[in-house]
Coordinates of C-alpha atoms in Angstrom, one line a residue:
M118 CA 23.1 -30.5 85.5
A119 CA 24.6 -31.7 82.3
L120 CA 28.3 -32.3 82.4
L121 CA 30.3 -31.8 79.2
C122 CA 33.3 -34.0 79.2
G123 CA 36.1 -33.8 76.8
S124 CA 39.6 -32.6 76.1
L125 CA 39.9 -29.0 74.9
L126 CA 43.1 -27.9 73.3
L127 CA 43.9 -24.4 74.5
R128 CA 46.7 -22.6 72.8
S129 CA 46.2 -19.1 74.3
S130 CA 49.1 -18.1 76.5
R131 CA 46.8 -16.2 78.9
F132 CA 44.6 -19.4 79.2
C133 CA 47.4 -21.9 79.7
S134 CA 47.7 -21.3 83.4
L135 CA 44.1 -22.5 83.9
S136 CA 44.4 -25.4 81.5
T137 CA 45.2 -28.0 84.1
R138 CA 42.2 -27.0 86.2
L139 CA 39.8 -26.5 83.4
T140 CA 40.4 -29.4 81.0
R141 CA 38.2 -31.9 82.7
N142 CA 35.1 -30.9 84.4
F143 CA 33.4 -27.7 83.7
Q144 CA 29.8 -26.8 84.1
V145 CA 27.8 -24.8 81.5
C146 CA 24.5 -23.3 82.3
K147 CA 22.6 -20.2 81.0
Q148 CA 22.9 -18.3 84.3
A149 CA 23.5 -19.2 87.9
G150 CA 20.4 -21.2 88.9
C151 CA 18.9 -21.2 85.4
P152 CA 17.5 -24.3 83.6
V153 CA 20.1 -26.4 81.8
K154 CA 20.1 -26.7 78.0
K155 CA 19.9 -30.1 76.5
K156 CA 22.9 -31.6 74.8
G157 CA 23.1 -30.8 71.2
S158 CA 21.0 -27.7 71.3
V159 CA 23.6 -25.7 69.4
S160 CA 23.4 -26.7 65.7
P161 CA 26.6 -28.0 64.2
A162 CA 26.0 -25.7 61.2
V163 CA 26.5 -22.7 63.4
L164 CA 29.9 -23.9 64.6
D165 CA 31.8 -22.7 61.6
S166 CA 34.6 -21.2 63.7
V167 CA 35.3 -21.0 67.4
H168 CA 36.9 -18.1 69.1
L169 CA 38.2 -18.2 72.7
R170 CA 39.0 -15.3 74.9
A171 CA 39.9 -15.5 78.6
T172 CA 40.7 -13.1 81.4
R173 CA 41.1 -13.6 85.1
T174 CA 37.5 -12.9 85.8
G175 CA 35.9 -14.8 83.0
A176 CA 36.1 -16.1 79.4
A177 CA 34.0 -15.5 76.3
F178 CA 33.2 -18.5 74.3
S179 CA 31.9 -17.4 70.8
F180 CA 30.4 -19.5 68.0
C181 CA 30.4 -17.6 64.7
S182 CA 29.0 -18.3 61.3
N183 CA 28.2 -16.2 58.2
V184 CA 24.8 -15.3 59.3
R185 CA 24.5 -15.6 63.1
T186 CA 26.8 -15.1 66.0
L187 CA 26.1 -17.1 69.2
R188 CA 28.1 -15.7 72.1
F189 CA 28.4 -17.4 75.6
Q190 CA 30.0 -15.6 78.6
I191 CA 31.7 -18.1 80.8
C192 CA 32.6 -16.9 84.3
L193 CA 34.7 -18.4 87.1
K194 CA 32.7 -19.6 90.1
S195 CA 33.9 -21.1 93.3
S196 CA 33.4 -24.9 93.2
P197 CA 31.7 -27.1 95.8
P198 CA 33.9 -28.6 98.5
L199 CA 34.3 -31.9 96.6
S200 CA 35.4 -30.2 93.4
S201 CA 39.1 -30.0 92.6
G202 CA 38.9 -26.6 90.9
P203 CA 36.7 -23.8 89.8
V204 CA 33.7 -24.5 87.6
L205 CA 32.8 -22.5 84.5
T206 CA 29.3 -21.3 84.6
H207 CA 27.5 -19.8 81.6
C208 CA 26.3 -16.4 82.8
G209 CA 24.4 -15.3 79.7
H210 CA 24.3 -15.4 75.9
Q211 CA 23.7 -13.0 73.1
I212 CA 22.4 -13.9 69.6
H213 CA 23.0 -11.4 66.8
T214 CA 21.3 -11.7 63.4
S215 CA 22.7 -9.6 60.6
A216 CA 20.2 -7.4 58.7
S217 CA 18.9 -8.7 55.5
R218 CA 20.1 -7.0 52.3
R219 CA 17.7 -6.3 49.5
A220 CA 19.2 -7.4 46.1
L221 CA 18.6 -5.3 43.0
P222 CA 16.0 -6.6 40.6
A223 CA 17.3 -8.4 37.5
P224 CA 16.1 -5.7 35.1
V225 CA 18.0 -3.0 37.0
I226 CA 21.1 -5.1 36.9
W227 CA 20.7 -5.5 33.2
I228 CA 20.2 -1.8 32.7
I229 CA 23.4 -1.1 34.6
L230 CA 25.4 -3.7 32.7
K231 CA 24.1 -2.9 29.3
P232 CA 26.6 0.0 28.6
L233 CA 29.4 -2.1 30.1
Q234 CA 28.6 -5.0 27.7
K235 CA 28.8 -2.7 24.7
L236 CA 32.0 -1.2 25.9
L237 CA 33.6 -4.6 26.3
A238 CA 32.5 -5.6 22.8
I239 CA 34.1 -2.4 21.4
I240 CA 37.3 -3.0 23.2
L241 CA 37.5 -6.7 22.1
G242 CA 36.8 -5.9 18.5
R243 CA 39.3 -3.0 18.4
S244 CA 41.9 -5.2 20.1
L245 CA 41.4 -7.9 17.5
R246 CA 41.7 -5.4 14.7
K247 CA 45.0 -4.1 16.0
W248 CA 46.3 -7.6 16.6
W249 CA 45.5 -8.6 13.0
V250 CA 47.1 -5.4 11.5
A251 CA 50.3 -6.1 13.5
L252 CA 50.6 -9.6 12.1
P253 CA 53.2 -10.2 9.3
D254 CA 51.8 -11.0 5.9
N255 CA 52.9 -14.7 6.0
R256 CA 51.2 -15.2 9.4
R257 CA 47.9 -13.8 8.0
E258 CA 48.1 -16.1 5.1
L259 CA 48.7 -19.1 7.3
M260 CA 45.7 -18.2 9.5
R261 CA 43.5 -17.8 6.4
Q262 CA 44.5 -21.2 5.2
W263 CA 43.9 -22.7 8.7
A264 CA 40.4 -21.2 8.8
W265 CA 39.6 -22.4 5.3
Q266 CA 40.8 -26.0 6.1
R267 CA 38.6 -26.1 9.2
R268 CA 35.6 -24.3 7.8
W269 CA 33.3 -27.2 8.4
H270 CA 34.4 -27.5 12.0
L271 CA 33.9 -23.8 12.5
A272 CA 30.4 -24.0 10.9
A273 CA 29.5 -27.0 13.1
G274 CA 30.6 -25.1 16.2
A275 CA 28.5 -22.1 15.2
G276 CA 25.5 -24.4 14.6
V277 CA 25.9 -25.9 18.0
A278 CA 26.0 -22.5 19.6
M279 CA 22.9 -21.5 17.7
V280 CA 21.1 -24.6 18.9
I281 CA 22.1 -23.9 22.5
V282 CA 20.8 -20.3 22.2
A283 CA 17.5 -21.6 20.7
L284 CA 17.1 -24.1 23.6
L285 CA 17.7 -21.4 26.1
L286 CA 15.1 -19.2 24.5
L287 CA 12.6 -22.0 24.3
T288 CA 12.9 -22.6 28.1
H289 CA 11.8 -19.0 28.7
L290 CA 8.6 -19.1 26.7
D291 CA 5.5 -18.0 28.5
E292 CA 1.8 -17.7 27.9
S293 CA 0.3 -14.2 27.9
P294 CA -2.6 -13.6 30.2
V295 CA -6.0 -12.8 28.7
T296 CA -4.9 -13.4 25.1
G297 CA -3.0 -16.7 25.6
R298 CA -0.3 -15.6 23.2
T299 CA 3.1 -17.4 23.4
R300 CA 5.9 -14.9 24.1
L301 CA 9.5 -14.8 25.3
L302 CA 9.8 -13.7 28.9
V303 CA 13.4 -13.6 30.3
F304 CA 12.4 -11.5 33.4
S305 CA 9.8 -12.8 35.7
R306 CA 6.7 -10.9 36.9
E307 CA 8.2 -10.8 40.4
N308 CA 11.4 -9.1 39.1
Y309 CA 9.3 -6.4 37.5
M310 CA 7.2 -5.9 40.5
E311 CA 10.3 -5.0 42.4
L312 CA 11.4 -2.7 39.6
A313 CA 7.9 -1.1 39.5
A314 CA 8.2 -0.3 43.3
L315 CA 11.4 1.5 42.7
T316 CA 10.0 3.3 39.7
S317 CA 6.8 4.4 41.5
E318 CA 8.9 5.9 44.3
A319 CA 10.9 7.9 41.7
Y320 CA 7.7 9.1 40.0
M321 CA 6.2 10.1 43.4
E322 CA 9.3 12.2 44.1
E323 CA 9.2 13.7 40.6
F324 CA 5.5 14.6 40.7
A325 CA 5.3 15.4 44.5
E326 CA 4.4 19.1 43.9
L327 CA 2.1 18.4 40.9
L328 CA -0.2 15.7 42.3
V329 CA -3.9 16.7 42.4
P330 CA -5.5 16.3 45.9
V331 CA -7.7 13.3 46.4
T332 CA -10.6 15.6 47.1
D333 CA -10.3 17.1 43.7
P334 CA -13.2 16.1 41.4
R335 CA -10.8 15.0 38.7
H336 CA -9.0 12.6 41.0
Q337 CA -12.4 11.2 42.2
V338 CA -13.6 10.6 38.7
V339 CA -10.4 8.8 37.6
D340 CA -10.3 6.7 40.8
S341 CA -14.0 5.7 40.4
V342 CA -13.4 4.6 36.8
V343 CA -10.3 2.6 37.8
Q344 CA -12.0 0.9 40.7
H345 CA -15.0 0.1 38.6
L346 CA -12.8 -1.5 35.9
A347 CA -11.0 -3.6 38.5
Q348 CA -14.3 -4.7 40.1
R349 CA -15.9 -5.7 36.8
N350 CA -12.8 -7.6 35.6
K351 CA -11.9 -9.3 38.9
D352 CA -12.3 -12.7 37.2
I353 CA -8.8 -12.0 35.7
P354 CA -6.3 -13.1 38.3
E355 CA -3.8 -10.4 37.4
M356 CA -6.5 -7.8 37.9
S357 CA -7.6 -9.0 41.4
E358 CA -4.1 -9.6 42.7
V359 CA -3.1 -5.9 42.3
S360 CA -4.2 -3.0 44.5
W361 CA -4.9 -0.1 42.1
T362 CA -3.9 3.3 43.2
V363 CA -4.6 6.5 41.3
H364 CA -2.4 9.6 41.0
V365 CA -3.5 12.6 38.9
V366 CA -0.7 14.9 37.8
Q367 CA -1.3 18.5 37.0
S368 CA 0.4 18.8 33.6
P369 CA -0.8 19.7 30.0
T370 CA 0.9 16.5 28.7
T371 CA -1.6 14.2 27.0
N372 CA -0.5 11.0 28.7
A373 CA -1.4 8.3 31.1
F374 CA 0.5 5.1 32.2
V375 CA 0.1 2.3 34.7
L376 CA 3.0 0.5 36.4
P377 CA 2.9 -3.3 36.9
N378 CA 2.3 -2.8 40.6
G379 CA -1.0 -1.0 40.0
K380 CA 0.1 2.6 40.3
V381 CA -2.0 4.6 37.9
F382 CA -0.7 8.0 36.7
V383 CA -3.0 10.2 34.7
F384 CA -2.0 13.7 33.5
T385 CA -4.7 16.4 33.4
G386 CA -3.9 16.9 29.7
M387 CA -5.3 13.5 29.1
L388 CA -8.5 14.4 31.0
E389 CA -8.8 17.4 28.7
A390 CA -8.4 15.2 25.6
V391 CA -11.3 12.8 26.3
A392 CA -14.9 13.8 25.6
D393 CA -16.8 11.7 28.1
V394 CA -16.5 8.9 30.7
H395 CA -16.7 6.2 28.0
Q396 CA -13.5 7.4 26.4
L397 CA -11.9 7.8 29.7
T398 CA -12.8 4.2 30.6
F399 CA -11.3 3.0 27.3
V400 CA -8.1 4.9 27.8
L401 CA -7.7 3.6 31.4
G402 CA -8.6 0.1 30.2
H403 CA -5.8 0.3 27.6
E404 CA -3.2 1.4 30.2
M405 CA -4.3 -1.2 32.7
A406 CA -4.1 -3.9 29.9
H407 CA -0.4 -3.1 29.6
A408 CA 0.1 -3.9 33.3
L409 CA -2.2 -7.0 33.2
I410 CA -0.4 -8.6 30.3
G411 CA 3.1 -7.6 31.5
H412 CA 4.1 -5.7 28.4
S413 CA 7.0 -3.9 30.0
A414 CA 8.7 -7.2 31.1
E415 CA 8.0 -8.7 27.6
Q416 CA 9.5 -5.7 25.8
A417 CA 12.5 -5.6 28.1
S418 CA 13.0 -9.4 27.5
L419 CA 13.1 -8.9 23.7
S420 CA 15.4 -5.9 24.0
H421 CA 17.7 -7.9 26.3
V422 CA 18.0 -10.9 23.9
V423 CA 18.5 -8.6 20.9
D424 CA 21.2 -6.6 22.7
L425 CA 23.1 -9.8 23.7
L426 CA 23.0 -11.2 20.1
S427 CA 24.0 -7.8 18.7
L428 CA 27.2 -7.9 20.8
I429 CA 28.6 -10.4 18.3
L430 CA 27.8 -8.1 15.4
L431 CA 29.2 -5.1 17.3
T432 CA 32.4 -6.9 18.0
A433 CA 32.7 -7.9 14.3
I434 CA 32.1 -4.3 13.2
W435 CA 34.9 -2.9 15.4
A436 CA 37.2 -5.8 14.3
M437 CA 36.7 -5.5 10.6
C438 CA 36.3 -1.7 10.1
P439 CA 39.7 -0.1 9.1
R440 CA 39.2 3.0 11.2
D441 CA 37.4 4.0 14.4
S442 CA 35.3 6.6 12.6
V443 CA 34.0 3.9 10.2
A444 CA 33.3 1.6 13.2
L445 CA 31.3 4.3 15.0
L446 CA 29.2 4.8 11.9
G447 CA 28.7 1.0 11.6
Q448 CA 27.7 0.8 15.3
W449 CA 25.1 3.6 14.8
A450 CA 23.7 1.8 11.7
Q451 CA 23.6 -1.5 13.6
G452 CA 21.7 0.1 16.5
K453 CA 19.2 1.8 14.2
L454 CA 18.7 -1.3 12.2
A455 CA 17.9 -3.4 15.3
E456 CA 15.5 -0.7 16.6
L457 CA 13.6 -0.5 13.3
M458 CA 13.5 -4.3 12.7
F459 CA 12.8 -5.6 16.1
Q460 CA 12.0 -3.1 18.9
R461 CA 9.6 -0.6 17.2
P462 CA 7.5 -3.2 15.4
Y463 CA 7.2 -5.2 18.6
S464 CA 6.2 -2.1 20.5
R465 CA 3.5 -1.3 17.9
R466 CA 2.3 -4.9 18.2
L467 CA 2.0 -4.6 22.0
E468 CA 0.1 -1.3 21.7
A469 CA -2.4 -2.9 19.3
E470 CA -2.9 -5.8 21.8
A471 CA -3.4 -3.3 24.6
D472 CA -6.1 -1.6 22.5
Q473 CA -7.9 -4.9 22.0
V474 CA -7.7 -6.0 25.6
G475 CA -8.6 -2.5 26.9
L476 CA -11.7 -2.5 24.7
Q477 CA -12.7 -5.8 26.3
L478 CA -12.1 -4.4 29.8
A479 CA -14.2 -1.4 29.0
A480 CA -17.0 -3.6 27.6
K481 CA -17.1 -5.7 30.8
A482 CA -17.3 -2.4 32.7
C483 CA -20.5 -1.5 30.7
A484 CA -18.9 1.5 28.9
D485 CA -20.0 2.4 25.4
V486 CA -17.2 0.7 23.5
R487 CA -18.1 2.6 20.3
A488 CA -16.5 5.7 21.9
G489 CA -13.0 4.0 21.7
P490 CA -12.6 4.5 17.9
V491 CA -13.9 8.1 18.3
F492 CA -11.1 8.9 20.8
W493 CA -8.4 8.2 18.2
Q494 CA -10.3 10.2 15.6
Q495 CA -10.3 13.1 18.0
M496 CA -6.5 12.6 18.6
E497 CA -5.9 12.8 14.9
I498 CA -7.8 16.0 14.5
R499 CA -6.1 17.4 17.7
D500 CA -2.7 16.8 16.2
Q501 CA -3.7 18.5 13.0
L502 CA -5.0 21.5 14.9
T503 CA -2.0 21.9 17.1
G504 CA 0.5 21.4 14.2
E505 CA 2.1 18.2 15.6
P506 CA 4.5 16.7 13.1
T507 CA 3.5 13.4 11.7
F508 CA 5.9 10.6 11.0
P509 CA 5.5 7.3 9.1
E510 CA 4.2 4.5 11.3
W511 CA 7.3 2.4 10.7
L512 CA 9.4 5.1 12.5
S513 CA 7.1 5.2 15.6
T514 CA 6.7 3.0 18.6
H515 CA 2.9 3.4 18.4
P516 CA 0.4 2.7 15.5
S517 CA -0.9 5.7 13.7
H518 CA -4.2 7.2 15.0
R519 CA -5.9 6.2 11.8
N520 CA -4.8 2.6 12.0
R521 CA -5.8 2.4 15.6
F522 CA -9.3 3.7 14.8
T523 CA -9.6 1.2 12.0
Q524 CA -8.6 -1.7 14.2
L525 CA -10.9 -0.7 17.0
D526 CA -13.8 -0.1 14.6
R527 CA -13.3 -3.7 13.4
L528 CA -13.4 -5.0 17.0
V529 CA -16.4 -3.1 18.2
P530 CA -19.0 -5.8 17.2
Q531 CA -17.2 -8.4 19.3
A532 CA -17.0 -5.9 22.2
L533 CA -20.7 -5.2 22.0
E534 CA -21.5 -8.9 22.2
L535 CA -19.2 -9.2 25.3
R536 CA -20.9 -6.2 26.8
E537 CA -24.3 -7.6 26.3
S538 CA -23.2 -10.9 27.9
C539 CA -22.2 -9.0 31.0
V540 CA -25.8 -7.9 31.6
C541 CA -25.1 -4.2 31.0
P542 CA -27.7 -1.5 30.4
A543 CA -28.8 -0.9 26.8
L544 CA -26.9 1.6 24.8
P545 CA -28.6 4.5 23.0
A546 CA -29.4 4.0 19.3
T547 CA -27.3 6.9 18.3
D548 CA -23.8 5.7 17.3
P549 CA -21.1 8.2 18.5
R550 CA -18.9 7.3 15.5
V551 CA -21.6 8.5 13.1
V552 CA -22.3 11.6 15.2
F553 CA -18.6 12.5 15.3
S554 CA -18.2 12.1 11.5
K555 CA -21.2 14.3 10.8
S556 CA -20.2 16.9 13.4
V557 CA -16.7 17.2 12.0
R558 CA -18.0 17.5 8.4
V559 CA -20.4 20.3 9.5
L560 CA -17.7 22.1 11.5
L561 CA -15.3 22.0 8.6
E562 CA -17.9 23.4 6.2
N563 CA -18.6 26.2 8.7
A564 CA -14.9 26.9 9.1
K565 CA -14.5 27.3 5.3
K566 CA -17.4 29.7 5.2
Q567 CA -16.0 31.8 8.0
A568 CA -12.6 31.8 6.3
G569 CA -14.1 33.7 3.4
G570 CA -12.4 31.6 0.8
T571 CA -8.9 32.3 2.2
P572 CA -6.8 29.1 1.7
E573 CA -4.5 29.8 4.7
R574 CA -7.4 30.1 7.1
A575 CA -9.3 27.2 5.7
R576 CA -6.3 24.9 6.0
K577 CA -6.4 24.9 9.8
P578 CA -9.9 25.6 11.0
Q579 CA -10.3 26.2 14.7
L580 CA -13.1 24.0 15.8
P581 CA -15.2 25.4 18.7
H582 CA -14.7 23.6 22.0
S583 CA -11.9 21.5 20.5
P584 CA -9.8 19.3 22.8
T585 CA -7.1 22.0 22.9
S586 CA -9.5 24.5 24.5
L587 CA -11.1 22.4 27.1
P588 CA -11.2 23.9 30.6
A589 CA -9.8 22.3 33.7
G590 CA -13.3 21.3 34.9
L591 CA -13.6 18.5 32.4
P592 CA -14.3 15.7 35.0
A593 CA -17.5 17.5 35.9
A594 CA -18.4 17.5 32.3
L595 CA -17.6 13.8 32.2
L596 CA -20.4 13.2 34.7
A597 CA -22.9 14.9 32.5
Q598 CA -21.9 12.6 29.7
S599 CA -22.0 9.3 31.6
V600 CA -24.0 6.3 30.5
P601 CA -27.8 6.4 30.6
P602 CA -29.7 5.0 33.6
P603 CA -29.8 1.2 33.5
S604 CA -32.9 -0.7 32.9
P605 CA -34.8 -2.0 36.0
N606 CA -34.0 -5.7 35.2
V607 CA -30.2 -5.2 35.4
D608 CA -28.5 -6.4 38.5
Q609 CA -26.9 -3.9 40.9
S610 CA -23.3 -4.8 40.0
S611 CA -23.8 -3.7 36.4
K612 CA -24.8 -0.2 37.5
G613 CA -21.4 0.7 38.9
L614 CA -20.1 2.9 36.0
V615 CA -22.9 5.4 36.6
S616 CA -23.3 5.2 40.4
T617 CA -19.6 5.2 41.4
V618 CA -18.7 8.1 39.1
A619 CA -21.7 10.2 39.8
A620 CA -21.2 9.8 43.5
S621 CA -17.6 11.0 43.4
V622 CA -18.3 14.6 42.4
P623 CA -20.8 17.1 43.8
N624 CA -23.8 17.9 41.7
T625 CA -22.9 21.6 41.5
A626 CA -19.6 20.9 39.8
A627 CA -21.4 18.7 37.3
G628 CA -23.8 21.5 36.4
E629 CA -21.1 24.1 36.0
G630 CA -18.9 21.9 33.8
S631 CA -21.4 20.2 31.6
Q632 CA -21.5 23.1 29.1
H633 CA -17.8 22.5 28.2
V634 CA -18.2 19.1 26.6
L635 CA -16.9 18.7 23.1
Q636 CA -19.7 19.5 20.7
S637 CA -18.0 17.5 18.0
T638 CA -18.6 14.2 19.9
S639 CA -22.0 14.9 21.4

């Protein structure tokens, strides 16, 4: 048995009576008769503090640290005949590890601190203004002269500060996936994955009573298209690393979004706005492109940098404006100016990039990429039919429907070449863009004839089977509008868009819903 020799200084009054008998030889073991630990088995890093507690029957010897607590129970035991006193025997030990605490993601901390930063800037600027007003006239003049005499020193200090800020920004430059574009990324992808997990939990609670069952044909169609897009684009690392999960929400809102962690939320209003499976593939490819490239982290990084730099301007506004009302007006103007100059143009740029990447994802999934521009033409007509107000593009976070159609129409030839290189089945000779234009022209002429020359009725013609009047069974109609059968020489992997979608819905549902497809896009 190992003998630990040494001198132990004991200051406890209850332990002093035993000090003369316990200062020399004491024996430590795990239990009576248990194996002996080797010397030095307790790490010195754990021995941050030592606590001693003794009673007549035993003593507790505790080693404590910030993370772990190692506790030894030392009991009195009768000594052998040759011993001069009782021997301390270690009867047992207990190791306690504190539970790990999950820290908030950096974007969440920034969202919480953002109002506080503005409040501190307002308080600082207002305090400077009051301090300046309270100064005597001669002191103000002296300070003006001091600042003018040291104007070059102040300018040099401002220049050094700008260089430091520029270097900090340069150290946070990153290369965008898929496109290879250089961008500023303050928040990492890991931070936004944590934030996406919290956001998805909040959305699941919000839409808990509106989620469509997984057995619903609409859910099966969306899930089949998403999985097919992921399978055909698995060569992209960001696509293969994420597990894509689909949630269809029963709501008339024309919207769909994808979180960075692969949670796909599609509203039934969006399913009623698309005409066929090709348009649905393009829409989902657009939303998945946002998640692949990390647009949410990129946009939040820009907003974070702009807000930090605008704190200087905000402080100056509250320091220089003579009254609080004028300062509030200046703060509102400063916020709108930053939004119109930086945030909204950058958001439109990211939307245009998502359209481009989404068209590429749809092309590799063997969808008819010519249906992408048609979708935005449909959305433009839909807004006109429903009376949605139209705003100038520079006031919006998204490009206008007409500009998106123009951009996608210019990118269609490249997408067709990419689709052909992926060994996809041949497309029909009829171009859906030409068919849509002719159909709309004919329907408008018929609407004018039905209006009987009345200007009010001819202004808003009600197109038959327009996107606003589509029934809830649209996914069944999507199956009837799927891509044509592939040619015999195409490999099995390129047939997924037809086979996976067609297998997800019963044939009876497809037969009932096929009559509700948009006539304007057929």
